[in-house]
GROMACS .gro file of C-alpha atoms in nm:
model
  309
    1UNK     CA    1  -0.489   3.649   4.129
    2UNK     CA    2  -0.747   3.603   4.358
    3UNK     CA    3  -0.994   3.822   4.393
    4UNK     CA    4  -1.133   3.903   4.774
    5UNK     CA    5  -1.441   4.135   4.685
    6UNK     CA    6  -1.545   3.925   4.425
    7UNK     CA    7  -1.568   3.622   4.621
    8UNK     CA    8  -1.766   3.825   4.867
    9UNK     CA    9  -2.008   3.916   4.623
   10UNK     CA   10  -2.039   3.541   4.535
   11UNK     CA   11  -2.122   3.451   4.830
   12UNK     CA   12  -2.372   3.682   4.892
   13UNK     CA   13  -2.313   4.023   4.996
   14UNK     CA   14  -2.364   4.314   4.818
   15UNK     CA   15  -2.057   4.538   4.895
   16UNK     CA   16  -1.731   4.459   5.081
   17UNK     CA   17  -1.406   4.626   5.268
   18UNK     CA   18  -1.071   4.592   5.315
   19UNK     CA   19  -0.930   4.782   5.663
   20UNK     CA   20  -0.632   4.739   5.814
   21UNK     CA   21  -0.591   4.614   6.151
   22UNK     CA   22  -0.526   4.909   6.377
   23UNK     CA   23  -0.693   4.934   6.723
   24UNK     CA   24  -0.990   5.176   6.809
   25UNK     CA   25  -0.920   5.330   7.094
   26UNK     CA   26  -1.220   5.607   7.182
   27UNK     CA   27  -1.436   5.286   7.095
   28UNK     CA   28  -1.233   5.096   7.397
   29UNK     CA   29  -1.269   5.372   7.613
   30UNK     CA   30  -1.653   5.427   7.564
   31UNK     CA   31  -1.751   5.074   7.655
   32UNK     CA   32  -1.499   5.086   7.958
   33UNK     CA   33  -1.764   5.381   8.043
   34UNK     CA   34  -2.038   5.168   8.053
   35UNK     CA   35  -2.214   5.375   7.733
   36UNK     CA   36  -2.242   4.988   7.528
   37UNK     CA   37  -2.462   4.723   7.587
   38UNK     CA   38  -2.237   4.402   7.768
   39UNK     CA   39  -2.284   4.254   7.451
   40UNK     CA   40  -2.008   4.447   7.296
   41UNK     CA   41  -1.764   4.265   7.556
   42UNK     CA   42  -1.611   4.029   7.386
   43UNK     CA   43  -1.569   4.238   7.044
   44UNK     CA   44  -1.196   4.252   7.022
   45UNK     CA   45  -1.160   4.598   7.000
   46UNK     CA   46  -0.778   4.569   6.898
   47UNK     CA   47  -0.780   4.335   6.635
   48UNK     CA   48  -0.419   4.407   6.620
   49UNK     CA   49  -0.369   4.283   6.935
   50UNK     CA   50  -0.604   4.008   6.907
   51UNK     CA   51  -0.517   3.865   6.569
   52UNK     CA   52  -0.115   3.961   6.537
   53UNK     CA   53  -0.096   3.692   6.224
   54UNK     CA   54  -0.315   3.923   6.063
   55UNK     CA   55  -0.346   4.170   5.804
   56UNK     CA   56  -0.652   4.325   5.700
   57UNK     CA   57  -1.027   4.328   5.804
   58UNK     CA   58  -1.282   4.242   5.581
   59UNK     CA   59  -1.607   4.355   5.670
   60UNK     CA   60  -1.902   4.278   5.421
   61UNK     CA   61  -2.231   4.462   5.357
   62UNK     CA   62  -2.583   4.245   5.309
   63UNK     CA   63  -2.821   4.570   5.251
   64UNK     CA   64  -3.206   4.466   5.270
   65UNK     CA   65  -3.575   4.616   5.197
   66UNK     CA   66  -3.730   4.677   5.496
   67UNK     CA   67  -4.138   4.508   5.516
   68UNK     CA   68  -4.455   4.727   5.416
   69UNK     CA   69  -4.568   4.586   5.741
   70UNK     CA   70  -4.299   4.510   6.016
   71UNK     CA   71  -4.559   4.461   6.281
   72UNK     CA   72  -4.516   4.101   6.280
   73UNK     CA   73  -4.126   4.079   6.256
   74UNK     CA   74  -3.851   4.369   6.086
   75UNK     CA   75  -3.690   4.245   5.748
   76UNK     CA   76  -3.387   4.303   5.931
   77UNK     CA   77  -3.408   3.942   6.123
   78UNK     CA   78  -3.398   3.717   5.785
   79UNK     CA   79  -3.126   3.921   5.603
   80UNK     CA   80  -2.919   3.874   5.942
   81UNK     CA   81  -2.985   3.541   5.871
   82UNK     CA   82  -2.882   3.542   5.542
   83UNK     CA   83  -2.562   3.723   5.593
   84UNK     CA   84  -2.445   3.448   5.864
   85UNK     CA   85  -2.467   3.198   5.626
   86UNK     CA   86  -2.305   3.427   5.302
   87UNK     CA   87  -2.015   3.482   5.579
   88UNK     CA   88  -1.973   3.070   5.604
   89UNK     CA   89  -1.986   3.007   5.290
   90UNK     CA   90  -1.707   3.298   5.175
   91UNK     CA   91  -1.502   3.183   5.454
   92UNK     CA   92  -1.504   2.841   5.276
   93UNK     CA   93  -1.417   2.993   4.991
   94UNK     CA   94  -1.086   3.175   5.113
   95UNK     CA   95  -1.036   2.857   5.275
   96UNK     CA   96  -1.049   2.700   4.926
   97UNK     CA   97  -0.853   2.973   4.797
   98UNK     CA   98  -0.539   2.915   5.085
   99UNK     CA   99  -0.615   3.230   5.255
  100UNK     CA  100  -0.586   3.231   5.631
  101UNK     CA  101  -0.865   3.377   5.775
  102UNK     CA  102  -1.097   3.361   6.068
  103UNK     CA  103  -1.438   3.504   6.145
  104UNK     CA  104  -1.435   3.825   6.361
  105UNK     CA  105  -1.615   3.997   6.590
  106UNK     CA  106  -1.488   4.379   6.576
  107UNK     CA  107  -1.670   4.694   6.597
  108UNK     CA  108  -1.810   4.721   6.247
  109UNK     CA  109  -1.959   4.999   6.282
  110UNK     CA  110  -1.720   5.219   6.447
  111UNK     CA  111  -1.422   5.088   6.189
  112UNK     CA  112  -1.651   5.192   5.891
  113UNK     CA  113  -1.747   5.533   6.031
  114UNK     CA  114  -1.344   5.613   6.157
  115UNK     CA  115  -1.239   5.508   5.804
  116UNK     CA  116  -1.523   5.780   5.662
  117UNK     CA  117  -1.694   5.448   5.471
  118UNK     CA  118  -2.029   5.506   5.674
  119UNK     CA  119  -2.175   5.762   5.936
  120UNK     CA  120  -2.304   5.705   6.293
  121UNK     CA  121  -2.657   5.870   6.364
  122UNK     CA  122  -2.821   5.961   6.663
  123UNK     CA  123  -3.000   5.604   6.702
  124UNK     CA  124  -2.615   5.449   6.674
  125UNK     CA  125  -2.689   5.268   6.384
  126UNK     CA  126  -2.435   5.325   6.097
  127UNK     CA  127  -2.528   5.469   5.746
  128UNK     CA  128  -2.432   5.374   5.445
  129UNK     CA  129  -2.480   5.494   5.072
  130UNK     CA  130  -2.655   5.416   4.907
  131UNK     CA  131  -2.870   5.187   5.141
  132UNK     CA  132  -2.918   5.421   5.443
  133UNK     CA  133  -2.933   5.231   5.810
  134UNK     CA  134  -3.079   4.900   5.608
  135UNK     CA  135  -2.774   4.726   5.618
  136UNK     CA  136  -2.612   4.371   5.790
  137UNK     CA  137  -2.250   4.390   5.867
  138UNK     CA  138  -2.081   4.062   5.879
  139UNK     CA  139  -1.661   4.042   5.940
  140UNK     CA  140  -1.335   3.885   5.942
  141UNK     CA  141  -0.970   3.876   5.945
  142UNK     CA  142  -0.784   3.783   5.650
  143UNK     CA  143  -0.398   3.715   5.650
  144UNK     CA  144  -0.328   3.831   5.217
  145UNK     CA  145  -0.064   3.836   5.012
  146UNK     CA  146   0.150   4.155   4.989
  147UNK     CA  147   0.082   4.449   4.919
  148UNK     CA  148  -0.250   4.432   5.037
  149UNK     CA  149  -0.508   4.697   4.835
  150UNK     CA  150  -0.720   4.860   5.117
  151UNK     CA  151  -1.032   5.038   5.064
  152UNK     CA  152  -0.893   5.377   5.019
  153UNK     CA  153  -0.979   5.607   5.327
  154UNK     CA  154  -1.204   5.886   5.351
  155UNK     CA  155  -1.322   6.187   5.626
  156UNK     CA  156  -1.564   6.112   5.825
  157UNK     CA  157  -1.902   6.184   5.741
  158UNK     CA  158  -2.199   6.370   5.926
  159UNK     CA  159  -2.499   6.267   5.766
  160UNK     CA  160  -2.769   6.294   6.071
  161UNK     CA  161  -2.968   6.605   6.056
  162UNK     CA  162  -3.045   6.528   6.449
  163UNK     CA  163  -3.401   6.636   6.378
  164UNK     CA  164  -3.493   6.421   6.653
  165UNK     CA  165  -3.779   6.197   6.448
  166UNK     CA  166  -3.620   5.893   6.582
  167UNK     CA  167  -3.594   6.018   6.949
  168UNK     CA  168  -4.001   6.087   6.911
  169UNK     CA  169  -4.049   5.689   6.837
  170UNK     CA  170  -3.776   5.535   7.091
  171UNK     CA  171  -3.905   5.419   7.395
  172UNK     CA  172  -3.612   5.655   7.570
  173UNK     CA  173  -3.257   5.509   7.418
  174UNK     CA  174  -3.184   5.791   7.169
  175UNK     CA  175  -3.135   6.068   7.407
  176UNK     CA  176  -2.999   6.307   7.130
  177UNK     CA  177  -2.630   6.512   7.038
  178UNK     CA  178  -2.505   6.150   7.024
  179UNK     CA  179  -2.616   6.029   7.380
  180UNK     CA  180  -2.755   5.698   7.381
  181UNK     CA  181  -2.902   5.451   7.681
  182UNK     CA  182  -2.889   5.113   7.576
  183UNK     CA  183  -3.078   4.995   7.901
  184UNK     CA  184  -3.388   5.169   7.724
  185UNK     CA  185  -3.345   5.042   7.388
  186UNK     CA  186  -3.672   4.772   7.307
  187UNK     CA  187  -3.415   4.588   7.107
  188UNK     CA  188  -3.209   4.461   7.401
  189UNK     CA  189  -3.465   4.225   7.454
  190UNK     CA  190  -3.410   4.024   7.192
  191UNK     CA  191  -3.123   3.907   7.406
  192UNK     CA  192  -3.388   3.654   7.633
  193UNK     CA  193  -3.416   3.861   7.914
  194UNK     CA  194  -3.748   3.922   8.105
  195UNK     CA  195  -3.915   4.194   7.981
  196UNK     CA  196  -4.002   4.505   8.189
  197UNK     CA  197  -4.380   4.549   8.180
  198UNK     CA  198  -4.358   4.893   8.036
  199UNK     CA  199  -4.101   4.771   7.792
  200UNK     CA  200  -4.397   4.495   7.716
  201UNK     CA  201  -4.652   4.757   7.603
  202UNK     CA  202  -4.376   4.966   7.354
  203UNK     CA  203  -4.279   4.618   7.228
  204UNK     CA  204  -4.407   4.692   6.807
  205UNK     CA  205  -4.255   4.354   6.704
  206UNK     CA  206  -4.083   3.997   6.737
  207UNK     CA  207  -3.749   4.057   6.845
  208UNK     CA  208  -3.708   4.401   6.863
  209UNK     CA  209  -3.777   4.724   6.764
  210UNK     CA  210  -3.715   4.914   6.415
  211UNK     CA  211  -3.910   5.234   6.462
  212UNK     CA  212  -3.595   5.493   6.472
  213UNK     CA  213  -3.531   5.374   6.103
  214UNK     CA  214  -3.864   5.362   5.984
  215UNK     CA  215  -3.917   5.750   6.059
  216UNK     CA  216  -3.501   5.854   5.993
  217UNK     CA  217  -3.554   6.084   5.607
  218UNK     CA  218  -3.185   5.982   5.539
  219UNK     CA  219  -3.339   5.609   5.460
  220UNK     CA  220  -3.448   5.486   5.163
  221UNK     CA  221  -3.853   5.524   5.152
  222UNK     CA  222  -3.888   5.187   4.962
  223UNK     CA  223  -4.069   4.902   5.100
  224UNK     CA  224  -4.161   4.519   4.999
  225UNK     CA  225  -4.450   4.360   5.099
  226UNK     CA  226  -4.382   4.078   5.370
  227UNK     CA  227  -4.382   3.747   5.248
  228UNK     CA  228  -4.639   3.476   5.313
  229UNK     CA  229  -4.392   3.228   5.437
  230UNK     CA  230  -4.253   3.509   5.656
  231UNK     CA  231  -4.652   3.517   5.793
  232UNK     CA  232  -4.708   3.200   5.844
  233UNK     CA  233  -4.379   3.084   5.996
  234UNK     CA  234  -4.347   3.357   6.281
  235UNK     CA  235  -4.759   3.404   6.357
  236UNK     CA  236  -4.777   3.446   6.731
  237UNK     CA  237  -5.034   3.095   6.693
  238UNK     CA  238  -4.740   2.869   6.546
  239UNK     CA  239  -4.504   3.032   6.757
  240UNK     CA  240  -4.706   2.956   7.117
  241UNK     CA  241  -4.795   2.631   6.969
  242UNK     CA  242  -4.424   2.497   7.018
  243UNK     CA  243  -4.377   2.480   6.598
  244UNK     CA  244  -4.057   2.679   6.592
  245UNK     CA  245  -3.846   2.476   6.338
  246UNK     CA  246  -3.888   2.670   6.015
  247UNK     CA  247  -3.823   2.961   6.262
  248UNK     CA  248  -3.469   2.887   6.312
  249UNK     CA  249  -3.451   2.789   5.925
  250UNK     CA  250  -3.578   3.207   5.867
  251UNK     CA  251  -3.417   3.382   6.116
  252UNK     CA  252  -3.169   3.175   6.239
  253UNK     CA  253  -3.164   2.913   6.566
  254UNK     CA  254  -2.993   3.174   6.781
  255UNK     CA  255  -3.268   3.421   6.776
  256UNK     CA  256  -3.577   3.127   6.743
  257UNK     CA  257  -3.550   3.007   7.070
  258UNK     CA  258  -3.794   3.003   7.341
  259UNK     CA  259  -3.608   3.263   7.557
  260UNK     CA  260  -3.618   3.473   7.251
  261UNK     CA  261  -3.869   3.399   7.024
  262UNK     CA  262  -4.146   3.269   7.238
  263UNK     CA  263  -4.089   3.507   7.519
  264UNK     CA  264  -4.186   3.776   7.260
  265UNK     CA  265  -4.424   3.625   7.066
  266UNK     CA  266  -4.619   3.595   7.389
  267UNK     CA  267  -4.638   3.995   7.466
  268UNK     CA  268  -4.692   4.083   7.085
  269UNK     CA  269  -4.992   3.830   7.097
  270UNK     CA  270  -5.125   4.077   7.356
  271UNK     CA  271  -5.030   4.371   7.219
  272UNK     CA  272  -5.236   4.306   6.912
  273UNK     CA  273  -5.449   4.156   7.036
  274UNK     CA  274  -5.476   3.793   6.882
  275UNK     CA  275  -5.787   3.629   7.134
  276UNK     CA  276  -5.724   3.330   6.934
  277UNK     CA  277  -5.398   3.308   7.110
  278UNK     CA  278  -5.533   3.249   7.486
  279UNK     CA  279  -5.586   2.879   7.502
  280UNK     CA  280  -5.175   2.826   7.409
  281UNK     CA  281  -5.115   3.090   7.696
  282UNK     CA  282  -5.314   2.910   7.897
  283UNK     CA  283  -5.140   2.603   7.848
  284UNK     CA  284  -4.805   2.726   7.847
  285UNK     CA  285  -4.849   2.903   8.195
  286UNK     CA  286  -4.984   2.549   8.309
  287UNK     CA  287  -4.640   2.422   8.181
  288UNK     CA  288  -4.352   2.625   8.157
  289UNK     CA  289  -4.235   2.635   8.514
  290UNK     CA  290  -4.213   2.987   8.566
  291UNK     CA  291  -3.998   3.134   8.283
  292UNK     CA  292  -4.210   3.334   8.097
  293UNK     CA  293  -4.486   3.420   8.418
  294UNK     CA  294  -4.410   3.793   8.410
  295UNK     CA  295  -4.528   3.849   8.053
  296UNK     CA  296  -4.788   3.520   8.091
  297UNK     CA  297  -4.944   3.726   8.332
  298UNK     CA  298  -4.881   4.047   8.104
  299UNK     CA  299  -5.063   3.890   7.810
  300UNK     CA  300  -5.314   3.626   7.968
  301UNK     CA  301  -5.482   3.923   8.155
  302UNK     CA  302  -5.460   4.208   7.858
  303UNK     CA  303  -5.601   3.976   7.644
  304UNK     CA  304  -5.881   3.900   7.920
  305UNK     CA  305  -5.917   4.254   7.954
  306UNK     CA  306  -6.001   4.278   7.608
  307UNK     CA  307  -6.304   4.003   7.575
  308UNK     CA  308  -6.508   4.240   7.775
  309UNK     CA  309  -6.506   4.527   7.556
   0.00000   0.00000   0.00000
């Protein structure tokens, strides 16, 4: 008999569960308020509804080890990474396997904490024994054989001690007793968008920003060093210089773009400062037709700013 959770853990993740396929109805009503980022639109809230063929959600757990040093880039980006591509290869595998199933994109986080698997904190993320907030979620929906086993179901949890560290660090999302502005959260600008120029000065990293977990006690305090590759690949120089390939191979071709990627790499160049960075600003203001002028300008005159001190 086939085994789902093992072939999750063949393919890559760590941990896996099986929910049933119920509808989440506070969640509905909270994004009808306006309190999630548009991005949640399209997450099919009532898997029920939207998958009637249907009968359980698997949602599978890639922890990771945050970087010694994640003023470059987060370890969060390449484990993303890495779970997209566990999540195709284990839905070959239930493919292989004659199980019906089709990726999904649910509110993971929200059916894990209802189901008392994991616990929201104040920064929204969801934590999870024993890994903390260090943690990429991937889903589907499986049709199984039955009696389907689910993961057995639990309270709810309250594991944030609200102290507030992470509402210290946030440039003004985490407003505290579970209120949260996503408009002021550094990490929806990983989406492409122009970036505000006071968002531009708080920006810490490529892609977004980490800094609620980094200072959250309930985490795990361990740390890896980051890895050379991870250095070279994503410095601001190879970035601006149009060498974005292994990029997409390391964080995926989503998120290396040049509405992503480059438009960030060119404030963080700024930000720390990397002189050896203004000739490719130079050029790419000379050629870019406009995109990127807000944080061109941002970068090309900090940086300017700089040389005379």
């Amino acid at each position: 008999m086939m085994d789902i959770h093992a072939l999750a853990k063949e393919a890559g993740f760590r941990e896996s569960f099986l929910l049933p396929v119920i509808p989440y109805t506070d969640w509905t009503r909270h994004r009808e308020d306006g309190v999630f980022h548009p991005n949640t639109n399209p997450l099919a809230s009532d898997p029920q509804a939207a998958y009637p063929w249907a009968n359980a959600v698997l949602i599978c757990v890639l922890p990771y080890t945050p970087y010694e040093d994640e003023t470059l880039v987060a370890s969060y980006y390449p484990a993303s990474n890495r779970a997209y591509h566990a999540m195709k290869r284990l839905m070959q595998m239930l493919k292989e396997n004659g199980v019906r199933a089709e990726r999904a994109e649910t509110p993971y986080r929200e059916q894990l904490a209802s189901y008392g698997i994991g616990s929201r904190m104040d920064n929204q993320l969801l934590y999870l024994e024993p890994y903390g907030t260090y943690i990429n979620l991937q889903g589907a929906v499986v049709s199984l054989p039955e009696p389907v086993v689910y993961t057995p179901r639990d309270e709810p949890k309250e594991v944030c001690d609200h102290c507030g560290l992470c509402k210290e660090v946030c440039f003004g999302a985490i407003q505290g007793n579970d209120a949260f502005d996503w408009t002021r959260c550094i990490h929806t600008y990983m989406e492409g968008d122009p970036i505000p120029k006071d968002a531009m000065a708080w920006l810490p990293s490529l892609l977004g920003c980490m800094r609620c977990q980094q200072v959250c006690p309930k985490n795990p305090q361990n740390a890896e060093p980051i890895p050379e590759q991870v250095r070279e690949t994503l410095d601001p120089v190879r970035v601006l210089s149009g060498n974005r390939r292994q990029a997409g191979e390391l964080i995926g071709t989503n998120l290396a773009g040049p509405n992503r990627l480059l438009r960030q790499a060119i404030v963080l160049a700024a930000n720390r400062n990397r002189r050896d960075t203004l000739p490719y600003l130079m050029k790419l203001r000379e050629t870019d037709g406009g995109r990127f002028c807000n944080e061109l300008d941002y970068a090309i005159s900090l940086l300017e700013r700089n040389l005379l001190f």
